[in-house]
Every structure is written in C-alpha cells, then in structure tokens.
Amino acid sequence: MSGQYFDASPGSSDHRRELTATIFGHTLAFTTSSGTFSPDHLDHATRVLLDTVPPPSGEPTLLDLGCGWGPIAVGLAYAVPSARVWAVDVNERARELTALNAKRNRASVHVCAPESVPGEVTFDQIWSNPPIRIGKDALHALLALWMPRLKPGGSAYLVVGRNLGADSLQRWLIDAGWPTERIASSRGFRILQVTRATG
C-alpha cells in the first residue's frame, strides 16, 4: 500500500470492497477501500471494543475519533438513533466511506475532518481505536486535544494493544490528569476508560 491509513490523502488506488459486520447485535453492510485502516475486515481491536462496551442510552453526543470506514460511528448511530454521533478522521477517503456507510445503513452521523468540529461541541463519550503507529508524541498530542472535549462526567473508551503500549498510555493519561481505568483485557488488547471529573 502506498502511504499510510493516517495520511490525509491516501496514495493507493481506491479499490473498494464490501463486507458485513455484526455490531451491537445488528448486521450492518459496509463499503471499505484500500488506503484506509483494516479494509478487509473489522479489525480485532475494534471488535473487542464493540463487544466490551455497551452503547449508551438517552440522547448522548458521541465521538468516533479516527473513524476509518466507520464501524464504530455507524454502529453507535444505528443502535442509538437518538444519539448525535460525530466521526472524524484525517484520511479523506475514510471520511467519504464513513458518510457512505452511514447513509446505506440509514444511520445519522456527522462526518468531518477533525478541525471542522465546532469548538462548542462537547461529548458524553469518545470511542477510539487510536492510531498508535503515528508515534507516541503525536498520539499524546491527539489525546490531549480531544480529552478536554469530554463533558463533565463523560468517558472515553480506548482500545490499545497490550504489546503496543496500553499500560504506558494508561500511566501517561493518569499523569496528565485524566483518571483512567483498565476495564477489560481480551485477545491481547486493553480497554481503557478515561473519565472527566464532574464539577
């Protein structure tokens, strides 16, 4: 593959494929493409996240941070139609696919580049399989940018490989002032819950 999935404009050809994935008990259809993260199947880390954390109730505002072709965002919007779901990714092809997949599954998702999310928008929950391979400093900068967008009492759910620095990331988040708990460990992945204090 030419370029990386976290490039803004993938250099690879736009070779599309179709797949289905069962998310929160619903079988959904997706179009994926080369130049995006895990185009051949729902990756194991995201599967662990979706199988571990239940969708919220009520009318929450949710963020899929680094949405790829949209399994988290579309799954949340389909399972919780009353939610206001945002999906962001630096990769323009990923954003295009997430918008397409939301439409084909009749799910309402606001898809945009990260810098296009209005500054006043805050989130009850952030869901992410964060792009560990962008490097530690870039990852820390990414999380430092988005964690303050949590509403008081809100949570971020992150899935990170044990061998890709999950435990050190948890320590960094705690040291940065974000209470973080490991709520599950499965298939070599940790699920971290980051909570913003109330008040």
PDB file of C-alpha atoms in Angstrom:
ATOM      1  CA  MET A   1       0.000   0.000   0.000  1.00  0.00           C
ATOM      2  CA  SER A   2       1.284   3.424  -0.906  1.00  0.00           C
ATOM      3  CA  GLY A   3       1.183   5.763   2.073  1.00  0.00           C
ATOM      4  CA  GLN A   4      -0.412   5.110   5.466  1.00  0.00           C
ATOM      5  CA  TYR A   5      -4.017   4.940   6.606  1.00  0.00           C
ATOM      6  CA  PHE A   6      -3.416   8.057   8.694  1.00  0.00           C
ATOM      7  CA  ASP A   7      -2.335  10.111   5.667  1.00  0.00           C
ATOM      8  CA  ALA A   8      -4.774  12.854   4.679  1.00  0.00           C
ATOM      9  CA  SER A   9      -4.825  11.755   1.037  1.00  0.00           C
ATOM     10  CA  PRO A  10      -4.037   8.057   0.517  1.00  0.00           C
ATOM     11  CA  GLY A  11      -1.675   7.399  -2.367  1.00  0.00           C
ATOM     12  CA  SER A  12      -3.074   3.952  -3.115  1.00  0.00           C
ATOM     13  CA  SER A  13      -5.768   3.314  -5.701  1.00  0.00           C
ATOM     14  CA  ASP A  14      -9.344   3.409  -4.433  1.00  0.00           C
ATOM     15  CA  HIS A  15     -10.041  -0.327  -4.610  1.00  0.00           C
ATOM     16  CA  ARG A  16     -13.405  -0.846  -2.932  1.00  0.00           C
ATOM     17  CA  ARG A  17     -14.818  -3.963  -1.372  1.00  0.00           C
ATOM     18  CA  GLU A  18     -17.952  -4.964   0.528  1.00  0.00           C
ATOM     19  CA  LEU A  19     -18.286  -6.612   3.909  1.00  0.00           C
ATOM     20  CA  THR A  20     -20.769  -7.090   6.717  1.00  0.00           C
ATOM     21  CA  ALA A  21     -20.196  -6.814  10.454  1.00  0.00           C
ATOM     22  CA  THR A  22     -22.439  -7.525  13.410  1.00  0.00           C
ATOM     23  CA  ILE A  23     -22.261  -4.563  15.797  1.00  0.00           C
ATOM     24  CA  PHE A  24     -24.346  -4.307  18.962  1.00  0.00           C
ATOM     25  CA  GLY A  25     -26.453  -7.198  17.677  1.00  0.00           C
ATOM     26  CA  HIS A  26     -27.184  -5.615  14.281  1.00  0.00           C
ATOM     27  CA  THR A  27     -25.759  -6.886  10.998  1.00  0.00           C
ATOM     28  CA  LEU A  28     -24.614  -3.869   9.004  1.00  0.00           C
ATOM     29  CA  ALA A  29     -23.215  -3.570   5.474  1.00  0.00           C
ATOM     30  CA  PHE A  30     -20.063  -1.583   4.750  1.00  0.00           C
ATOM     31  CA  THR A  31     -18.016  -0.433   1.808  1.00  0.00           C
ATOM     32  CA  THR A  32     -14.286  -0.287   2.529  1.00  0.00           C
ATOM     33  CA  SER A  33     -11.270   0.596   0.435  1.00  0.00           C
ATOM     34  CA  SER A  34      -7.519   0.381   0.233  1.00  0.00           C
ATOM     35  CA  GLY A  35      -5.780   3.316   1.860  1.00  0.00           C
ATOM     36  CA  THR A  36      -7.943   3.007   4.991  1.00  0.00           C
ATOM     37  CA  PHE A  37      -7.395   1.078   8.203  1.00  0.00           C
ATOM     38  CA  SER A  38      -8.164  -2.671   8.002  1.00  0.00           C
ATOM     39  CA  PRO A  39     -10.122  -2.633   4.723  1.00  0.00           C
ATOM     40  CA  ASP A  40     -10.546  -6.420   4.578  1.00  0.00           C
ATOM     41  CA  HIS A  41     -12.369  -6.989   7.855  1.00  0.00           C
ATOM     42  CA  LEU A  42     -13.394  -5.419  11.142  1.00  0.00           C
ATOM     43  CA  ASP A  43     -10.076  -5.409  12.985  1.00  0.00           C
ATOM     44  CA  HIS A  44      -9.698  -7.403  16.195  1.00  0.00           C
ATOM     45  CA  ALA A  45      -9.088  -4.383  18.410  1.00  0.00           C
ATOM     46  CA  THR A  46     -12.264  -2.597  17.328  1.00  0.00           C
ATOM     47  CA  ARG A  47     -14.190  -5.867  17.673  1.00  0.00           C
ATOM     48  CA  VAL A  48     -13.006  -6.187  21.278  1.00  0.00           C
ATOM     49  CA  LEU A  49     -14.046  -2.593  21.990  1.00  0.00           C
ATOM     50  CA  LEU A  50     -17.505  -3.044  20.478  1.00  0.00           C
ATOM     51  CA  ASP A  51     -18.025  -6.361  22.267  1.00  0.00           C
ATOM     52  CA  THR A  52     -16.944  -4.936  25.631  1.00  0.00           C
ATOM     53  CA  VAL A  53     -18.574  -1.516  25.926  1.00  0.00           C
ATOM     54  CA  PRO A  54     -22.359  -1.336  25.504  1.00  0.00           C
ATOM     55  CA  PRO A  55     -23.928   1.501  23.549  1.00  0.00           C
ATOM     56  CA  PRO A  56     -25.245   4.339  25.726  1.00  0.00           C
ATOM     57  CA  SER A  57     -28.887   5.197  26.293  1.00  0.00           C
ATOM     58  CA  GLY A  58     -30.705   8.514  26.079  1.00  0.00           C
ATOM     59  CA  GLU A  59     -29.673  11.292  23.721  1.00  0.00           C
ATOM     60  CA  PRO A  60     -25.880  11.454  24.090  1.00  0.00           C
ATOM     61  CA  THR A  61     -23.377  13.274  21.934  1.00  0.00           C
ATOM     62  CA  LEU A  62     -20.732  10.788  20.843  1.00  0.00           C
ATOM     63  CA  LEU A  63     -17.412  10.967  19.002  1.00  0.00           C
ATOM     64  CA  ASP A  64     -15.670   8.282  16.969  1.00  0.00           C
ATOM     65  CA  LEU A  65     -12.085   9.538  16.994  1.00  0.00           C
ATOM     66  CA  GLY A  66     -10.218   8.160  13.980  1.00  0.00           C
ATOM     67  CA  CYS A  67     -13.301   6.633  12.389  1.00  0.00           C
ATOM     68  CA  GLY A  68     -11.726   4.736   9.477  1.00  0.00           C
ATOM     69  CA  TRP A  69     -14.529   3.392   7.278  1.00  0.00           C
ATOM     70  CA  GLY A  70     -16.975   3.892  10.110  1.00  0.00           C
ATOM     71  CA  PRO A  71     -17.794   0.724  12.068  1.00  0.00           C
ATOM     72  CA  ILE A  72     -17.893   2.429  15.469  1.00  0.00           C
ATOM     73  CA  ALA A  73     -19.749   5.576  14.371  1.00  0.00           C
ATOM     74  CA  VAL A  74     -22.256   3.767  12.180  1.00  0.00           C
ATOM     75  CA  GLY A  75     -22.774   1.053  14.778  1.00  0.00           C
ATOM     76  CA  LEU A  76     -23.461   3.617  17.507  1.00  0.00           C
ATOM     77  CA  ALA A  77     -25.769   5.709  15.341  1.00  0.00           C
ATOM     78  CA  TYR A  78     -27.730   2.632  14.255  1.00  0.00           C
ATOM     79  CA  ALA A  79     -28.038   1.243  17.791  1.00  0.00           C
ATOM     80  CA  VAL A  80     -28.869   4.618  19.392  1.00  0.00           C
ATOM     81  CA  PRO A  81     -30.894   6.616  16.833  1.00  0.00           C
ATOM     82  CA  SER A  82     -31.419   9.419  19.369  1.00  0.00           C
ATOM     83  CA  ALA A  83     -27.662   9.982  19.692  1.00  0.00           C
ATOM     84  CA  ARG A  84     -25.793  12.775  17.980  1.00  0.00           C
ATOM     85  CA  VAL A  85     -22.787  10.961  16.540  1.00  0.00           C
ATOM     86  CA  TRP A  86     -19.682  12.666  15.181  1.00  0.00           C
ATOM     87  CA  ALA A  87     -16.983  10.839  13.223  1.00  0.00           C
ATOM     88  CA  VAL A  88     -13.594  12.389  12.493  1.00  0.00           C
ATOM     89  CA  ASP A  89     -10.542  11.179  10.601  1.00  0.00           C
ATOM     90  CA  VAL A  90      -7.626  12.918   8.909  1.00  0.00           C
ATOM     91  CA  ASN A  91      -7.989  10.487   5.976  1.00  0.00           C
ATOM     92  CA  GLU A  92     -10.367  11.951   3.386  1.00  0.00           C
ATOM     93  CA  ARG A  93     -11.125   8.539   1.877  1.00  0.00           C
ATOM     94  CA  ALA A  94     -12.073   7.204   5.308  1.00  0.00           C
ATOM     95  CA  ARG A  95     -14.447  10.138   5.816  1.00  0.00           C
ATOM     96  CA  GLU A  96     -16.033   9.541   2.425  1.00  0.00           C
ATOM     97  CA  LEU A  97     -16.584   5.874   3.252  1.00  0.00           C
ATOM     98  CA  THR A  98     -17.991   6.595   6.713  1.00  0.00           C
ATOM     99  CA  ALA A  99     -20.529   9.002   5.201  1.00  0.00           C
ATOM    100  CA  LEU A 100     -21.423   6.409   2.550  1.00  0.00           C
ATOM    101  CA  ASN A 101     -21.789   3.653   5.126  1.00  0.00           C
ATOM    102  CA  ALA A 102     -23.925   5.789   7.405  1.00  0.00           C
ATOM    103  CA  LYS A 103     -26.251   6.548   4.502  1.00  0.00           C
ATOM    104  CA  ARG A 104     -26.552   2.941   3.325  1.00  0.00           C
ATOM    105  CA  ASN A 105     -27.395   1.802   6.860  1.00  0.00           C
ATOM    106  CA  ARG A 106     -29.780   4.734   7.412  1.00  0.00           C
ATOM    107  CA  ALA A 107     -27.765   5.971  10.355  1.00  0.00           C
ATOM    108  CA  SER A 108     -27.240   9.652  11.148  1.00  0.00           C
ATOM    109  CA  VAL A 109     -23.561  10.525  11.513  1.00  0.00           C
ATOM    110  CA  HIS A 110     -21.845  13.916  11.273  1.00  0.00           C
ATOM    111  CA  VAL A 111     -18.633  13.154   9.378  1.00  0.00           C
ATOM    112  CA  CYS A 112     -15.882  15.757   9.076  1.00  0.00           C
ATOM    113  CA  ALA A 113     -12.193  16.489   9.344  1.00  0.00           C
ATOM    114  CA  PRO A 114     -11.021  16.884  12.946  1.00  0.00           C
ATOM    115  CA  GLU A 115     -10.511  20.628  12.591  1.00  0.00           C
ATOM    116  CA  SER A 116     -14.072  21.071  11.319  1.00  0.00           C
ATOM    117  CA  VAL A 117     -15.806  20.016  14.540  1.00  0.00           C
ATOM    118  CA  PRO A 118     -17.266  23.236  16.004  1.00  0.00           C
ATOM    119  CA  GLY A 119     -15.396  24.335  19.079  1.00  0.00           C
ATOM    120  CA  GLU A 120     -18.521  24.453  21.224  1.00  0.00           C
ATOM    121  CA  VAL A 121     -19.339  20.770  20.658  1.00  0.00           C
ATOM    122  CA  THR A 122     -18.547  18.543  23.644  1.00  0.00           C
ATOM    123  CA  PHE A 123     -19.084  14.830  24.065  1.00  0.00           C
ATOM    124  CA  ASP A 124     -20.676  12.467  26.537  1.00  0.00           C
ATOM    125  CA  GLN A 125     -18.498   9.675  25.200  1.00  0.00           C
ATOM    126  CA  ILE A 126     -15.464   9.352  22.933  1.00  0.00           C
ATOM    127  CA  TRP A 127     -14.810   5.968  21.319  1.00  0.00           C
ATOM    128  CA  SER A 128     -11.485   5.229  19.674  1.00  0.00           C
ATOM    129  CA  ASN A 129      -9.090   2.626  18.408  1.00  0.00           C
ATOM    130  CA  PRO A 130      -6.349   5.260  18.426  1.00  0.00           C
ATOM    131  CA  PRO A 131      -3.663   5.330  15.723  1.00  0.00           C
ATOM    132  CA  ILE A 132      -0.777   4.062  17.828  1.00  0.00           C
ATOM    133  CA  ARG A 133       1.530   3.925  14.816  1.00  0.00           C
ATOM    134  CA  ILE A 134       1.604   7.706  14.403  1.00  0.00           C
ATOM    135  CA  GLY A 135       4.134   7.686  17.255  1.00  0.00           C
ATOM    136  CA  LYS A 136       3.985   8.366  20.971  1.00  0.00           C
ATOM    137  CA  ASP A 137       4.344  12.151  20.820  1.00  0.00           C
ATOM    138  CA  ALA A 138       1.708  12.540  18.097  1.00  0.00           C
ATOM    139  CA  LEU A 139      -0.644  10.189  19.944  1.00  0.00           C
ATOM    140  CA  HIS A 140      -0.250  12.114  23.185  1.00  0.00           C
ATOM    141  CA  ALA A 141      -0.934  15.374  21.319  1.00  0.00           C
ATOM    142  CA  LEU A 142      -4.052  13.848  19.754  1.00  0.00           C
ATOM    143  CA  LEU A 143      -5.455  12.722  23.080  1.00  0.00           C
ATOM    144  CA  ALA A 144      -4.510  15.987  24.783  1.00  0.00           C
ATOM    145  CA  LEU A 145      -6.534  17.782  22.118  1.00  0.00           C
ATOM    146  CA  TRP A 146      -9.685  15.669  22.419  1.00  0.00           C
ATOM    147  CA  MET A 147      -9.946  14.578  26.062  1.00  0.00           C
ATOM    148  CA  PRO A 148     -10.854  18.144  27.152  1.00  0.00           C
ATOM    149  CA  ARG A 149     -13.839  17.920  24.794  1.00  0.00           C
ATOM    150  CA  LEU A 150     -15.462  15.404  27.157  1.00  0.00           C
ATOM    151  CA  LYS A 151     -18.365  16.760  29.154  1.00  0.00           C
ATOM    152  CA  PRO A 152     -18.008  16.630  32.949  1.00  0.00           C
ATOM    153  CA  GLY A 153     -18.707  13.045  33.951  1.00  0.00           C
ATOM    154  CA  GLY A 154     -18.123  11.869  30.392  1.00  0.00           C
ATOM    155  CA  SER A 155     -15.933   8.933  29.412  1.00  0.00           C
ATOM    156  CA  ALA A 156     -13.590   7.983  26.608  1.00  0.00           C
ATOM    157  CA  TYR A 157     -13.224   4.322  25.688  1.00  0.00           C
ATOM    158  CA  LEU A 158      -9.896   3.441  24.071  1.00  0.00           C
ATOM    159  CA  VAL A 159      -8.715   0.061  22.820  1.00  0.00           C
ATOM    160  CA  VAL A 160      -4.954  -0.416  22.739  1.00  0.00           C
ATOM    161  CA  GLY A 161      -2.808  -3.485  22.263  1.00  0.00           C
ATOM    162  CA  ARG A 162      -1.002  -4.701  25.332  1.00  0.00           C
ATOM    163  CA  ASN A 163       2.163  -5.029  23.255  1.00  0.00           C
ATOM    164  CA  LEU A 164       1.628  -1.593  21.696  1.00  0.00           C
ATOM    165  CA  GLY A 165       1.922   0.333  24.942  1.00  0.00           C
ATOM    166  CA  ALA A 166      -1.520   0.156  26.557  1.00  0.00           C
ATOM    167  CA  ASP A 167      -0.153   0.173  30.093  1.00  0.00           C
ATOM    168  CA  SER A 168       2.263   3.036  29.473  1.00  0.00           C
ATOM    169  CA  LEU A 169      -0.520   5.011  27.798  1.00  0.00           C
ATOM    170  CA  GLN A 170      -2.703   4.471  30.851  1.00  0.00           C
ATOM    171  CA  ARG A 171       0.056   5.805  33.089  1.00  0.00           C
ATOM    172  CA  TRP A 172       0.557   8.822  30.819  1.00  0.00           C
ATOM    173  CA  LEU A 173      -3.168   9.651  30.885  1.00  0.00           C
ATOM    174  CA  ILE A 174      -3.269   9.419  34.677  1.00  0.00           C
ATOM    175  CA  ASP A 175      -0.156  11.595  34.994  1.00  0.00           C
ATOM    176  CA  ALA A 176      -1.783  14.103  32.616  1.00  0.00           C
ATOM    177  CA  GLY A 177      -4.732  14.426  34.995  1.00  0.00           C
ATOM    178  CA  TRP A 178      -7.177  12.032  33.327  1.00  0.00           C
ATOM    179  CA  PRO A 179      -8.376   9.238  35.642  1.00  0.00           C
ATOM    180  CA  THR A 180      -8.024   6.067  33.586  1.00  0.00           C
ATOM    181  CA  GLU A 181      -9.096   2.539  34.426  1.00  0.00           C
ATOM    182  CA  ARG A 182      -8.468  -0.682  32.560  1.00  0.00           C
ATOM    183  CA  ILE A 183     -11.982  -2.129  32.373  1.00  0.00           C
ATOM    184  CA  ALA A 184     -11.236  -5.207  30.251  1.00  0.00           C
ATOM    185  CA  SER A 185      -8.458  -7.207  28.668  1.00  0.00           C
ATOM    186  CA  SER A 186      -9.120  -9.613  25.798  1.00  0.00           C
ATOM    187  CA  ARG A 187      -7.190 -11.153  22.895  1.00  0.00           C
ATOM    188  CA  GLY A 188      -4.131  -9.071  23.724  1.00  0.00           C
ATOM    189  CA  PHE A 189      -5.999  -5.757  23.898  1.00  0.00           C
ATOM    190  CA  ARG A 190      -6.790  -3.459  26.817  1.00  0.00           C
ATOM    191  CA  ILE A 191      -9.954  -1.382  27.058  1.00  0.00           C
ATOM    192  CA  LEU A 192      -9.195   1.869  28.865  1.00  0.00           C
ATOM    193  CA  GLN A 193     -11.920   4.095  30.275  1.00  0.00           C
ATOM    194  CA  VAL A 194     -10.857   7.709  30.692  1.00  0.00           C
ATOM    195  CA  THR A 195     -13.220   9.798  32.817  1.00  0.00           C
ATOM    196  CA  ARG A 196     -13.610  13.540  33.135  1.00  0.00           C
ATOM    197  CA  ALA A 197     -14.411  14.583  36.660  1.00  0.00           C
ATOM    198  CA  THR A 198     -17.687  16.327  37.411  1.00  0.00           C
ATOM    199  CA  GLY A 199     -17.704  19.828  38.787  1.00  0.00           C
TER     200      GLY A 199
END
